[in-house]
Amino acid sequence: MEPVTLTTDRLLLRSVGPQDTDVVYSAAQDPEIQRWTTIPSPYLLEHAQSFTEQLVPEGWANASMFTFGVFLPEGELVGMLAVTMRSLGVGEIGFWATKEHRGNGYITEATVAVSRWAFTRLSIDRVEWRAELGNKGSRAVAEHAGFTIEGTLRSAINNKGVRRDCWVGSLLPSDLGLPSTAPYLPAQP
């Protein structure tokens, strides 16, 4: 699949490439991003190069991971967001925000836009979110974007070689007023 560009009222969401290596590298130096995400730590320039020149383009090309840089209209990086295909009809969303742009609702806005795109263009019927227990910022984004927090999974994330418990939540097409591609029969109490 060719990368797509999405826009919201305040943001431009586009694939990142070699021209973005330096800004990705700089943003990823934030200790909070390194702590709560699975990016390497320390995060070296070669990690950013591999991400922007290999990982992102390959994910789009083989339809396994759809990565968007989240930018303000004037070009400043606000964060990163990706949907990784986990199984038929299920994608997992992950994101981070730059330190100076946290708390402005940008990543929530991008999460809703990308989820809507995934539901309508990728035939996804469930966007799943996971974050290590204690990552309150990520959970706030998920909740503000309309995700239902479903519980805690024990030992479900491997972050830098350490198994960690995580929260899990989901967003369904119906949560955004969209139809599902497959029938959904919720459990009856």
PDB file of N, CA and C in Angstrom, residues 23-24 27-28 33 37 39 51 70 77-81 94-98 102 107:
ATOM      1  N   VAL A  23      14.606  15.097  13.164  1.00  0.00           N
ATOM      2  CA  VAL A  23      13.563  15.527  14.098  1.00  0.00           C
ATOM      3  C   VAL A  23      13.040  14.340  14.918  1.00  0.00           C
ATOM      4  N   VAL A  24      12.958  13.151  14.314  1.00  0.00           N
ATOM      5  CA  VAL A  24      12.554  11.954  15.053  1.00  0.00           C
ATOM      6  C   VAL A  24      13.617  11.622  16.101  1.00  0.00           C
ATOM      7  N   ALA A  27      13.375  14.177  18.998  1.00  0.00           N
ATOM      8  CA  ALA A  27      12.186  13.968  19.847  1.00  0.00           C
ATOM      9  C   ALA A  27      12.346  12.724  20.717  1.00  0.00           C
ATOM     10  N   ALA A  28      12.946  11.678  20.165  1.00  0.00           N
ATOM     11  CA  ALA A  28      13.065  10.404  20.874  1.00  0.00           C
ATOM     12  C   ALA A  28      14.127  10.434  21.977  1.00  0.00           C
ATOM     13  N   ILE A  33       9.568   9.273  26.603  1.00  0.00           N
ATOM     14  CA  ILE A  33       9.299   8.446  25.421  1.00  0.00           C
ATOM     15  C   ILE A  33      10.089   7.144  25.529  1.00  0.00           C
ATOM     16  N   THR A  37       7.768   3.651  25.936  1.00  0.00           N
ATOM     17  CA  THR A  37       7.608   2.966  24.652  1.00  0.00           C
ATOM     18  C   THR A  37       8.689   1.902  24.498  1.00  0.00           C
ATOM     19  N   ILE A  39      10.843   1.778  22.070  1.00  0.00           N
ATOM     20  CA  ILE A  39      11.978   2.206  21.255  1.00  0.00           C
ATOM     21  C   ILE A  39      13.268   1.918  22.014  1.00  0.00           C
ATOM     22  N   PHE A  51      14.411   3.580  11.349  1.00  0.00           N
ATOM     23  CA  PHE A  51      12.966   3.801  11.463  1.00  0.00           C
ATOM     24  C   PHE A  51      12.432   4.532  10.236  1.00  0.00           C
ATOM     25  N   VAL A  70       2.871  12.941  13.180  1.00  0.00           N
ATOM     26  CA  VAL A  70       1.812  13.892  13.492  1.00  0.00           C
ATOM     27  C   VAL A  70       2.462  15.274  13.528  1.00  0.00           C
ATOM     28  N   LEU A  77       6.931  18.716  14.325  1.00  0.00           N
ATOM     29  CA  LEU A  77       6.548  17.375  14.771  1.00  0.00           C
ATOM     30  C   LEU A  77       5.885  17.450  16.139  1.00  0.00           C
ATOM     31  N   VAL A  78       4.700  16.836  16.240  1.00  0.00           N
ATOM     32  CA  VAL A  78       3.936  16.773  17.483  1.00  0.00           C
ATOM     33  C   VAL A  78       4.060  15.392  18.106  1.00  0.00           C
ATOM     34  N   GLY A  79       4.196  14.362  17.268  1.00  0.00           N
ATOM     35  CA  GLY A  79       4.292  13.008  17.778  1.00  0.00           C
ATOM     36  C   GLY A  79       4.315  11.989  16.663  1.00  0.00           C
ATOM     37  N   MET A  80       4.187  10.744  17.058  1.00  0.00           N
ATOM     38  CA  MET A  80       4.215   9.621  16.123  1.00  0.00           C
ATOM     39  C   MET A  80       3.085   8.684  16.496  1.00  0.00           C
ATOM     40  N   LEU A  81       2.492   8.066  15.480  1.00  0.00           N
ATOM     41  CA  LEU A  81       1.366   7.164  15.706  1.00  0.00           C
ATOM     42  C   LEU A  81       1.425   6.065  14.650  1.00  0.00           C
ATOM     43  N   GLY A  94      -0.431   2.526  18.547  1.00  0.00           N
ATOM     44  CA  GLY A  94       0.579   2.989  19.492  1.00  0.00           C
ATOM     45  C   GLY A  94       0.956   4.413  19.123  1.00  0.00           C
ATOM     46  N   PHE A  95       1.373   5.199  20.103  1.00  0.00           N
ATOM     47  CA  PHE A  95       1.672   6.602  19.831  1.00  0.00           C
ATOM     48  C   PHE A  95       2.586   7.171  20.902  1.00  0.00           C
ATOM     49  N   TRP A  96       3.212   8.285  20.565  1.00  0.00           N
ATOM     50  CA  TRP A  96       3.902   9.107  21.551  1.00  0.00           C
ATOM     51  C   TRP A  96       3.787  10.555  21.125  1.00  0.00           C
ATOM     52  N   ALA A  97       3.934  11.450  22.090  1.00  0.00           N
ATOM     53  CA  ALA A  97       3.873  12.884  21.839  1.00  0.00           C
ATOM     54  C   ALA A  97       5.177  13.529  22.261  1.00  0.00           C
ATOM     55  N   THR A  98       5.568  14.559  21.527  1.00  0.00           N
ATOM     56  CA  THR A  98       6.753  15.306  21.929  1.00  0.00           C
ATOM     57  C   THR A  98       6.448  16.051  23.229  1.00  0.00           C
ATOM     58  N   ARG A 102       2.529  17.819  24.637  1.00  0.00           N
ATOM     59  CA  ARG A 102       1.649  16.973  25.443  1.00  0.00           C
ATOM     60  C   ARG A 102       0.553  17.825  26.095  1.00  0.00           C
ATOM     61  N   ILE A 107      -2.616  14.230  20.035  1.00  0.00           N
ATOM     62  CA  ILE A 107      -2.514  12.790  19.804  1.00  0.00           C
ATOM     63  C   ILE A 107      -3.897  12.148  19.882  1.00  0.00           C
TER      64      ILE A 107
END
